[in-house]
PDB file of C-alpha atoms and ligand atoms in Angstrom:
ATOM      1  CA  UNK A   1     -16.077  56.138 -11.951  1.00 59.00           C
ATOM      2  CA  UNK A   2     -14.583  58.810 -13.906  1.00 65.00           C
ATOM      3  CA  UNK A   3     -11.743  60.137 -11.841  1.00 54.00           C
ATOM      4  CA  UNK A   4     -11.860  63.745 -13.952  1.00 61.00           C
ATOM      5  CA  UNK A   5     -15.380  63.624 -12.131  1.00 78.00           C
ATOM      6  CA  UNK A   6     -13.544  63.910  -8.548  1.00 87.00           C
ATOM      7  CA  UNK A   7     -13.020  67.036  -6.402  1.00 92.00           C
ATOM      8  CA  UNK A   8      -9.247  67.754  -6.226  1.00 95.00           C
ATOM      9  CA  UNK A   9     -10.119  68.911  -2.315  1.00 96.00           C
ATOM     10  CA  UNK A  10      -7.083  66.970  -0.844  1.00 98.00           C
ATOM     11  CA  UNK A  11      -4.331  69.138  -3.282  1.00 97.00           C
ATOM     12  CA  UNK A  12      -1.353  70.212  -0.962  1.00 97.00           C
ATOM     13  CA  UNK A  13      -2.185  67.636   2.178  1.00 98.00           C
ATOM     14  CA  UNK A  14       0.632  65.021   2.145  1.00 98.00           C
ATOM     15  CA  UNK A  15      -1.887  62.047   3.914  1.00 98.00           C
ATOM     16  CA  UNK A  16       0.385  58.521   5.188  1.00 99.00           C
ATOM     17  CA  UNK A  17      -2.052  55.627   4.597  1.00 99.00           C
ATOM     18  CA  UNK A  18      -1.453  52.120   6.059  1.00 98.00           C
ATOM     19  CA  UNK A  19      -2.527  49.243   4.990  1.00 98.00           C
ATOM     20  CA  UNK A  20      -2.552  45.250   5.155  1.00 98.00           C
ATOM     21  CA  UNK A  21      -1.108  42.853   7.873  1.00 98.00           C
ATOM     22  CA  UNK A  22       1.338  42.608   9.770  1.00 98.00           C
ATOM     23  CA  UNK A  23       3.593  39.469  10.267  1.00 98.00           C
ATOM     24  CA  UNK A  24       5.156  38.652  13.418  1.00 98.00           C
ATOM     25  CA  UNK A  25       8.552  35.630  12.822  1.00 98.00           C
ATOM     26  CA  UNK A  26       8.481  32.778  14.932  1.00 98.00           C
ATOM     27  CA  UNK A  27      11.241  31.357  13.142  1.00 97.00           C
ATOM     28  CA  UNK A  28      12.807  31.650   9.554  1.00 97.00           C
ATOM     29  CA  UNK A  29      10.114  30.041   7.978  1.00 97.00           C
ATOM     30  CA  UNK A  30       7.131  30.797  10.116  1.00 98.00           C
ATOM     31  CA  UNK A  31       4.955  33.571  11.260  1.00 98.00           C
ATOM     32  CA  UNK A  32       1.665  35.059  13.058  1.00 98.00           C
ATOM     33  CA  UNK A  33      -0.659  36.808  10.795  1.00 97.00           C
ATOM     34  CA  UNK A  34      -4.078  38.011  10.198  1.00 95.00           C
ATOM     35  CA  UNK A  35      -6.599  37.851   6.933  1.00 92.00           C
ATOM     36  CA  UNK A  36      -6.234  41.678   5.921  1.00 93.00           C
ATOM     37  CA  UNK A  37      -5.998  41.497   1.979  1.00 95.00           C
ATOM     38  CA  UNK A  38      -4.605  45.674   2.270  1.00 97.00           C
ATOM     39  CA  UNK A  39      -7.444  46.592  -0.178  1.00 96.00           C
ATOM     40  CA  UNK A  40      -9.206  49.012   2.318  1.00 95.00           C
ATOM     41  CA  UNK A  41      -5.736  50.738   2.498  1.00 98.00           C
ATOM     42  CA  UNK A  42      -4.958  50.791  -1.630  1.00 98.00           C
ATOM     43  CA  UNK A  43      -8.431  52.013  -2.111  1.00 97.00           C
ATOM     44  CA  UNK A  44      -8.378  54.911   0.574  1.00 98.00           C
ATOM     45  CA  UNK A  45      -4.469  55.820  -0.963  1.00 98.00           C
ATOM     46  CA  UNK A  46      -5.697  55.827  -4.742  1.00 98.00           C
ATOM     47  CA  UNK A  47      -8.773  57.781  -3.887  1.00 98.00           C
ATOM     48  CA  UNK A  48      -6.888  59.842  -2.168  1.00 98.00           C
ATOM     49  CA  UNK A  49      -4.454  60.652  -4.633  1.00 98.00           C
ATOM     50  CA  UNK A  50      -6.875  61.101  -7.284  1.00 97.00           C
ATOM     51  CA  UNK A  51      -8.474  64.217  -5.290  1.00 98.00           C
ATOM     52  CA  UNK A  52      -5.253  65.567  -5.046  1.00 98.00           C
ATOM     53  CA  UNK A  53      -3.123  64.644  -2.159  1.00 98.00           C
ATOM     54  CA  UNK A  54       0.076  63.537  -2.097  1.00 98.00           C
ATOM     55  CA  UNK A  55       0.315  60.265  -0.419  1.00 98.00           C
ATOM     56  CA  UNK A  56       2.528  57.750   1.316  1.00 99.00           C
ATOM     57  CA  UNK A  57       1.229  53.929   1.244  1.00 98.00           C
ATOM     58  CA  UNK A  58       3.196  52.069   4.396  1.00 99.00           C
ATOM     59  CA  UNK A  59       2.005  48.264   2.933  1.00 98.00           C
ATOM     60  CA  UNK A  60       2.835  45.191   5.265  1.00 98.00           C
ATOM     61  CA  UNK A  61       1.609  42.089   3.483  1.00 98.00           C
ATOM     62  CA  UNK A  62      -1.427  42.205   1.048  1.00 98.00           C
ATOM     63  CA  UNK A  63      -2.454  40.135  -1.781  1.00 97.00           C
ATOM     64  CA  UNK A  64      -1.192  41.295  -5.186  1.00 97.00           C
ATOM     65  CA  UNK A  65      -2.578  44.867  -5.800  1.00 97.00           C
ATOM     66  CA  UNK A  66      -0.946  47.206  -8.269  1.00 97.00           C
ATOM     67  CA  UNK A  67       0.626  50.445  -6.773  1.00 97.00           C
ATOM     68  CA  UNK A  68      -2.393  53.319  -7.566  1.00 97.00           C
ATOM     69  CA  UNK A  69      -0.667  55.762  -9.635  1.00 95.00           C
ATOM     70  CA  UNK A  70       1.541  58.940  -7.904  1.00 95.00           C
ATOM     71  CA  UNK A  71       1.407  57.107  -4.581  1.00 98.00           C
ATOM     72  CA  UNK A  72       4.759  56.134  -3.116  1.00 98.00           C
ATOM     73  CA  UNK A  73       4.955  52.753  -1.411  1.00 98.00           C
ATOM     74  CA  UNK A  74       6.794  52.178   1.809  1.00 98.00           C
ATOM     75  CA  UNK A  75       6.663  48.174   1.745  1.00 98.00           C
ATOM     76  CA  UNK A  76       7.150  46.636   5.667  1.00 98.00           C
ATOM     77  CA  UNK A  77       6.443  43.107   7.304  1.00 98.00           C
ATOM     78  CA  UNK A  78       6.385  43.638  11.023  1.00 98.00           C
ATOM     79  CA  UNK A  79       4.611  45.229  13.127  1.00 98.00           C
ATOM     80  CA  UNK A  80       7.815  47.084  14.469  1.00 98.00           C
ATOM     81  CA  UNK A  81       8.985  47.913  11.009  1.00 98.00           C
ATOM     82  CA  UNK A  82       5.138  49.446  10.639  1.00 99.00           C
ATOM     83  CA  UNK A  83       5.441  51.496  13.316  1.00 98.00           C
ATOM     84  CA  UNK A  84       8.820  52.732  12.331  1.00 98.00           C
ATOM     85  CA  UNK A  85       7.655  53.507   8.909  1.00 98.00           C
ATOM     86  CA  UNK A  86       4.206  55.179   9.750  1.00 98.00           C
ATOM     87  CA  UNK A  87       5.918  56.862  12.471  1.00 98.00           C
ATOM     88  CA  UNK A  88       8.491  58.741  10.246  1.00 98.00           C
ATOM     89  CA  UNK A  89       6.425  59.646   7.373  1.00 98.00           C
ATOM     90  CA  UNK A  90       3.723  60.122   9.430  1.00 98.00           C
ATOM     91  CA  UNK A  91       4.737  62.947  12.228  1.00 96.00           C
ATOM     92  CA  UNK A  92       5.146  65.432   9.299  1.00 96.00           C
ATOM     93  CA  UNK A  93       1.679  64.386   7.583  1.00 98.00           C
ATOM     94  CA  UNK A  94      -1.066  66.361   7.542  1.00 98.00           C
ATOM     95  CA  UNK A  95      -3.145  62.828   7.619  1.00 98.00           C
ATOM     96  CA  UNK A  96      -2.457  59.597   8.985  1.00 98.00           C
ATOM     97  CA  UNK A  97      -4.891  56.659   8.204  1.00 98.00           C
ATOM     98  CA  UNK A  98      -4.012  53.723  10.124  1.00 98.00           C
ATOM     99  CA  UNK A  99      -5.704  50.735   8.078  1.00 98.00           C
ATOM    100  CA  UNK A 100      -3.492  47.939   8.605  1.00 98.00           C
ATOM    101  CA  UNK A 101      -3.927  45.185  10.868  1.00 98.00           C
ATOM    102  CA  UNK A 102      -1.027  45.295  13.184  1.00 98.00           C
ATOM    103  CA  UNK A 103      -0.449  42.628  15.450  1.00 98.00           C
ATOM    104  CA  UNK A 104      -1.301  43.369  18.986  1.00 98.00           C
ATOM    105  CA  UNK A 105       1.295  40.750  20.273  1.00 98.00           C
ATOM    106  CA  UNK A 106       4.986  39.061  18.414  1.00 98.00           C
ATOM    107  CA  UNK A 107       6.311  35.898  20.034  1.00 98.00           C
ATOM    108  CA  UNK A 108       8.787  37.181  22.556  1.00 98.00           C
ATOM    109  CA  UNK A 109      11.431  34.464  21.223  1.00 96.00           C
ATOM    110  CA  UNK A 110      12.218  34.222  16.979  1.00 96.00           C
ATOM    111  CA  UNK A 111      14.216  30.935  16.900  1.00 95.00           C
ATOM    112  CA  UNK A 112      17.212  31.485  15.070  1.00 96.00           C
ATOM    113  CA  UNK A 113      16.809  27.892  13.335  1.00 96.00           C
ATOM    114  CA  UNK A 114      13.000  26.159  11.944  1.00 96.00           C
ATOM    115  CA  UNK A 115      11.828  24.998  15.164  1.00 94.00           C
ATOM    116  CA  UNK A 116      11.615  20.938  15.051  1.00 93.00           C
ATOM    117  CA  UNK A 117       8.991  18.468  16.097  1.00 91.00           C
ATOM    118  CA  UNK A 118       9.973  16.609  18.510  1.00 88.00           C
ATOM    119  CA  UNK A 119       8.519  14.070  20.365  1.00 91.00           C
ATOM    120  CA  UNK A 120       7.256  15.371  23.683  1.00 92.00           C
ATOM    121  CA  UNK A 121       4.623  18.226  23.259  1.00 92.00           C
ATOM    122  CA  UNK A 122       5.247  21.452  21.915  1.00 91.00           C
ATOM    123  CA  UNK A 123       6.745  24.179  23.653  1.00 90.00           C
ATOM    124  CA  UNK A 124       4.184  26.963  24.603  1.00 94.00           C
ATOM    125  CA  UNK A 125       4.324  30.542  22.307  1.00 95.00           C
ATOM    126  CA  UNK A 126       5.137  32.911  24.597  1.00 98.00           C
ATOM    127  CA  UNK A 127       3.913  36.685  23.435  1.00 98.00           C
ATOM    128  CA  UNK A 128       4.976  39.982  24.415  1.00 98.00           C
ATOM    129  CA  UNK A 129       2.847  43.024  23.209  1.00 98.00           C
ATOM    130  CA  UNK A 130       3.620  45.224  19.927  1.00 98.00           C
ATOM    131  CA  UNK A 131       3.356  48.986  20.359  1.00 97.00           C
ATOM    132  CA  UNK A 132       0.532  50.603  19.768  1.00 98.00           C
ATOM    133  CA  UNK A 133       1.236  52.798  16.418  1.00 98.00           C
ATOM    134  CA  UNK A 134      -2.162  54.656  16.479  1.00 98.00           C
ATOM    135  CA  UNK A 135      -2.280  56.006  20.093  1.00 97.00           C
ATOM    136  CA  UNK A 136       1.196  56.955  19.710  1.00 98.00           C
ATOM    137  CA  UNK A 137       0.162  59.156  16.422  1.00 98.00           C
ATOM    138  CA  UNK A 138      -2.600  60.226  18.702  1.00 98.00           C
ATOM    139  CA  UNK A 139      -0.079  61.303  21.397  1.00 97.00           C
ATOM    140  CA  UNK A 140       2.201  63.290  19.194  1.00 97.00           C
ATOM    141  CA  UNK A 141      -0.582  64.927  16.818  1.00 97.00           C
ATOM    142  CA  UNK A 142      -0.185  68.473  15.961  1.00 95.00           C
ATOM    143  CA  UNK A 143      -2.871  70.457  16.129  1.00 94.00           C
ATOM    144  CA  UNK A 144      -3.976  70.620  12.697  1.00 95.00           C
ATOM    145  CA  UNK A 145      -3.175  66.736  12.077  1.00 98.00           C
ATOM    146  CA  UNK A 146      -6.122  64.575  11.439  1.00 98.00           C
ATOM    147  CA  UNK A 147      -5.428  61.215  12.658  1.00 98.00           C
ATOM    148  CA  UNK A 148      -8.086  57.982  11.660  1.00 98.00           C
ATOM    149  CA  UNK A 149      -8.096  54.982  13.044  1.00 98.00           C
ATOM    150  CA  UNK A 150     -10.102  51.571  11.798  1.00 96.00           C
ATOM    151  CA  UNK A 151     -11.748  49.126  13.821  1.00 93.00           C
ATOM    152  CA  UNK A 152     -13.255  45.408  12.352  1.00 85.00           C
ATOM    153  CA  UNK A 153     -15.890  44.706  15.810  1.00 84.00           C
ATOM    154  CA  UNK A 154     -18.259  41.948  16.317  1.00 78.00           C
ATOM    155  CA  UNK A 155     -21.516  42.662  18.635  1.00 76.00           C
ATOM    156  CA  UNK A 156     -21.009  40.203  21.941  1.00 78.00           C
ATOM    157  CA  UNK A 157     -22.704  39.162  24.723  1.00 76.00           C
ATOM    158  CA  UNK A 158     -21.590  42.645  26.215  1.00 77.00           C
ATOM    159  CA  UNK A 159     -23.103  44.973  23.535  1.00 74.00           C
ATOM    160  CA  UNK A 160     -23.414  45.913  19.660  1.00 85.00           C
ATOM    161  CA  UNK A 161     -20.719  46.652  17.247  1.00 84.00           C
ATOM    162  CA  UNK A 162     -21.865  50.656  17.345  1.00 88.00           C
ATOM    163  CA  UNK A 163     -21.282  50.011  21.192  1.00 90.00           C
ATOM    164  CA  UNK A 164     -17.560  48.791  21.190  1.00 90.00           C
ATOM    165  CA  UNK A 165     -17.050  51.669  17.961  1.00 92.00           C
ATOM    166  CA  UNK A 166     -17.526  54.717  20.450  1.00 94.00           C
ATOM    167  CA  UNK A 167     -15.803  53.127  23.781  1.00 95.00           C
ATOM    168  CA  UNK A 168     -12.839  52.121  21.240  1.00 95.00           C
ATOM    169  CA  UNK A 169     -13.041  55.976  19.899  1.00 97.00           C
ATOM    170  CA  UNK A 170     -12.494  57.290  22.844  1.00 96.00           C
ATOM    171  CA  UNK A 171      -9.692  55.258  24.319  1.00 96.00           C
ATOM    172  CA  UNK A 172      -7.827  55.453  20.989  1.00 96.00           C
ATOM    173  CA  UNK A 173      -8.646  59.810  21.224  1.00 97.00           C
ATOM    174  CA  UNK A 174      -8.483  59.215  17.131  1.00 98.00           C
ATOM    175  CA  UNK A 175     -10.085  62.340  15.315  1.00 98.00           C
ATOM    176  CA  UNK A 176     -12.090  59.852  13.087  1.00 98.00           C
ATOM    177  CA  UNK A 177     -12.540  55.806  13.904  1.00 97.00           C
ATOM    178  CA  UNK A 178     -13.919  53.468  10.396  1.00 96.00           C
ATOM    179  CA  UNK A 179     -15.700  50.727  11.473  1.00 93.00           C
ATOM    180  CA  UNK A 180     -16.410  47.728   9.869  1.00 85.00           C
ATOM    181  CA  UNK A 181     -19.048  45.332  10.808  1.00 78.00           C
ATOM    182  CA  UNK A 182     -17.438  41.922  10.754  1.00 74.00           C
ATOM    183  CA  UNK A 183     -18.060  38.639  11.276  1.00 62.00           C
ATOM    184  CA  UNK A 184     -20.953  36.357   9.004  1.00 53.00           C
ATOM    185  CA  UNK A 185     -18.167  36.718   5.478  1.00 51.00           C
ATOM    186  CA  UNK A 186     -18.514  40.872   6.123  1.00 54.00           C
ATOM    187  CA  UNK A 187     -14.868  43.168   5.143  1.00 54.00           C
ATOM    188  CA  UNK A 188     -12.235  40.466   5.749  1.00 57.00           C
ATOM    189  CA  UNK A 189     -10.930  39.392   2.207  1.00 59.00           C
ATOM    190  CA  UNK A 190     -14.289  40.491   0.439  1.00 61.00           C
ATOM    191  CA  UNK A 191     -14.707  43.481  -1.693  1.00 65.00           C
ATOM    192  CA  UNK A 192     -17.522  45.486  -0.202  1.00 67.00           C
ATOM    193  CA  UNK A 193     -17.658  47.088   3.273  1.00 71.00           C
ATOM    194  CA  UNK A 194     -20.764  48.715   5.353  1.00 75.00           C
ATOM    195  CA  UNK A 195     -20.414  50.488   8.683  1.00 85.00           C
ATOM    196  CA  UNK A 196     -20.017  53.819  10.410  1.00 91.00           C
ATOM    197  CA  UNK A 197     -17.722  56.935  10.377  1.00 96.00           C
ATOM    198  CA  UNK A 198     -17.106  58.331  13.880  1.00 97.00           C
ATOM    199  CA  UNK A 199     -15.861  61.300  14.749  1.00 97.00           C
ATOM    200  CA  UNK A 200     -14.425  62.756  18.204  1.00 96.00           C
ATOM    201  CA  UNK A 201     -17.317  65.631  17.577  1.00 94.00           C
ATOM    202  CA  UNK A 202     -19.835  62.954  17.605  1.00 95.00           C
ATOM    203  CA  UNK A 203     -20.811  62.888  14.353  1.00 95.00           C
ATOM    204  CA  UNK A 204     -21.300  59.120  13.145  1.00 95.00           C
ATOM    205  CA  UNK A 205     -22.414  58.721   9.582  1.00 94.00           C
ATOM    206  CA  UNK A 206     -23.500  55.476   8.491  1.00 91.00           C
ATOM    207  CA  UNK A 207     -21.783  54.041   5.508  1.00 89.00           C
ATOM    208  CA  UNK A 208     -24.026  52.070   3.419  1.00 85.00           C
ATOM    209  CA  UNK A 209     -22.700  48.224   2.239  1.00 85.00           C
ATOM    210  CA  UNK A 210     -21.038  49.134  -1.001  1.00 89.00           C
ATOM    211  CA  UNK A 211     -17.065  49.336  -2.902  1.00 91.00           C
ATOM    212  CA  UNK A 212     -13.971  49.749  -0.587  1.00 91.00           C
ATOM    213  CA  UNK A 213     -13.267  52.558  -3.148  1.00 94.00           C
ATOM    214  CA  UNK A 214     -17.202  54.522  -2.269  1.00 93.00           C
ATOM    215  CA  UNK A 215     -16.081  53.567   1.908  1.00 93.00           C
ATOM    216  CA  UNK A 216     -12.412  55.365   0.721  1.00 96.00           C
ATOM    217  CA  UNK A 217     -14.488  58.164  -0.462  1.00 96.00           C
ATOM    218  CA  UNK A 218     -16.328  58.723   2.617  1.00 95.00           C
ATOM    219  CA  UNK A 219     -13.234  58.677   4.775  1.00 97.00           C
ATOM    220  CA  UNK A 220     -11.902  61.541   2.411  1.00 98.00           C
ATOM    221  CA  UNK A 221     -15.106  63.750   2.389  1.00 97.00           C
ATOM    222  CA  UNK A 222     -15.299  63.374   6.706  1.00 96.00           C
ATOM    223  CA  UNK A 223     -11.062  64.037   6.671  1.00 97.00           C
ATOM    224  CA  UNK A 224     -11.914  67.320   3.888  1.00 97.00           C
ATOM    225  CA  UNK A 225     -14.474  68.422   6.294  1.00 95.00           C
ATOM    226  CA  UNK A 226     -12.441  68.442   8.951  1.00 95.00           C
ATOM    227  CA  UNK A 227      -9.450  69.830   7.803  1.00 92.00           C
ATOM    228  CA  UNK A 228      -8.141  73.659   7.867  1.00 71.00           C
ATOM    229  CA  UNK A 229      -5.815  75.092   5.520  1.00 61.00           C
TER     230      UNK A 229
HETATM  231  N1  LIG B 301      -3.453  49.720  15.726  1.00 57.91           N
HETATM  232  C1  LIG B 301      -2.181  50.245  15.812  1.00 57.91           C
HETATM  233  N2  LIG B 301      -1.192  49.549  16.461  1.00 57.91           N
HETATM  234  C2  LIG B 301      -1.456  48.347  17.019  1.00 57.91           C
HETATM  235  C3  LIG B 301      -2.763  47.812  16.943  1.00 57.91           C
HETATM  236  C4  LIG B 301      -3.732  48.517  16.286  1.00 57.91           C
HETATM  237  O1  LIG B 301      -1.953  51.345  15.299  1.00 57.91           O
HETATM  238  N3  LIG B 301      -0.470  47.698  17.628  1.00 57.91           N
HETATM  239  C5  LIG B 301      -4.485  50.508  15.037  1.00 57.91           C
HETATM  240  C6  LIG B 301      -5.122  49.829  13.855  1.00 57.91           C
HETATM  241  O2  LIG B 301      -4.418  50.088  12.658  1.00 57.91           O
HETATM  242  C7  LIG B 301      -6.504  50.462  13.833  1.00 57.91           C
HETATM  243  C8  LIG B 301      -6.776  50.773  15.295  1.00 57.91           C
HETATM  244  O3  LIG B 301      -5.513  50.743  15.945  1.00 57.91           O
HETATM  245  O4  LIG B 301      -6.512  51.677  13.126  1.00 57.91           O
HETATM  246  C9  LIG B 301      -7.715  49.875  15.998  1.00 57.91           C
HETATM  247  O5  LIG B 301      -7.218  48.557  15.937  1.00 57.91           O
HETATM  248  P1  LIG B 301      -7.965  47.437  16.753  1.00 57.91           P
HETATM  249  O6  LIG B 301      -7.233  46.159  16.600  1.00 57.91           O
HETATM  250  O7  LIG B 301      -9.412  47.492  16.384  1.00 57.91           O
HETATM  251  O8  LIG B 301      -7.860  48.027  18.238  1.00 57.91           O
HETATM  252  P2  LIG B 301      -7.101  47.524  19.515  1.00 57.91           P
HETATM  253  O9  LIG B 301      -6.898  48.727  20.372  1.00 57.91           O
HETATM  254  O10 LIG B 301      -5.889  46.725  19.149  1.00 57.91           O
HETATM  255  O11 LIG B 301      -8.174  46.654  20.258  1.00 57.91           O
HETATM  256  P3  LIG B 301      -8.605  45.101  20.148  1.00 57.91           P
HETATM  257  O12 LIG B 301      -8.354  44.548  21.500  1.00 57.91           O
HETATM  258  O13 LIG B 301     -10.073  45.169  19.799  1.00 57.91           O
HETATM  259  O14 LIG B 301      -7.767  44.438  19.073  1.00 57.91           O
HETATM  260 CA1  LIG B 302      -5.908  44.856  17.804  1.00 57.91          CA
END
């Protein structure tokens, strides 16, 4: 796409994307971690900074993407160092995306040497739970902040994916909630994305399968929409 094409509608909102995964030590050489590749999170920061805004890109671990021009790059591992990031750029934000997959859980123990076979069985991981970044944005949001978070949901025995979307918008009190249908190859490490926008008005606009840049896009027209200068 031609970017001279886009709407400059974001100029003067400073929006705090985050993006990829979070890693959680177990010991100096080992970790827990999840499949986010971060390109959700580079698309929604380069669109975004193409229509104007001025944007802060808190990365934990992606695979090799180039820095989108005029975004500034906060680069984290943990889930802690996350929070701490997203939390400081973010309070004064007018718009906080929360795309990364943070860990729910860290082992409560990092061993301060490689942890060795041995020959008896293995000692249980014992986890302990990670804050939870987004509902603290959500508790601390100004009034004119617009906070969004993301959710990747399956359909289960217990209902659809459109199901779990609006049960998980409400308990996270997110002004917007992205969800990706996963599961059968779908948004984990591939390039396109389908799914829904939901918003705490009840709006839900469904996002046809196409580019992580055309889902960015959407997020940005539903966050212009909603915002007042
Ligand atoms: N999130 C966060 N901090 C965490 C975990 C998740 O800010 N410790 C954010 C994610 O970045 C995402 C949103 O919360 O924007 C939803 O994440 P998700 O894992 O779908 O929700 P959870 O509440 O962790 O529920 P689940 O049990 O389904 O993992
Ligand atoms: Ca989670």
């Amino acid at each position: 796409a031609n970017p001279d094409a886009l709407p400059r509608d974001l100029t003067g909102m400073h929006v705090v994307v985050s993006a990829g995964g979070t890693r959680e030590p177990l010991d100096p050489v080992r970790y827990l971690g999840n499949r986010s590749s971060g390109k959700q999170g580079y698309a929604l920061a380069r669109v975004a900074a193409a229509r104007g805004a001025r944007v802060t890109l808190v990365a934990a671990h992606t695979v090799s993407l180039p820095t989108p021009a005029g975004v500034d790059l906060v680069s984290v591992s943990t889930a802690a160092q996350l929070r701490d990031a997203v939390i400081e750029v973010g309070t004064a934000a007018d718009v906080v995306v929360m795309a990364a997959a943070v860990a729910d859980f860290r082992p409560s123990e990092l061993a301060q040497y490689k942890i060795k076979k041995t020959d008896g069985e293995p000692a249980p991981v014992v986890l302990e739970r990670n804050a939870d970044v987004l509902a603290e944005l959500v508790r601390h949001r100004r009034p004119e902040q617009i906070i969004v978070g993301f959710a990747a949901e399956t359909g289960d025995g217990t209902g659809d994916v459109l199901h779990h979307a609006r049960a998980k918008l409400r308990r996270k009190g997110s002004d917007l909630l992205v969800v990706n249908a996963v599961g059968e190859g779908q948004a984990f490490e591939v390039e396109d994305n389908a799914g829904w926008l939901l918003a705490a008005n009840g709006d839900e606009i469904q996002i046809p399968f196409g580019s992580k840049s055309q889902l960015a896009a959407a997020v940005w027209d539903a966050v212009a929409s909603l915002h007042q200068p």
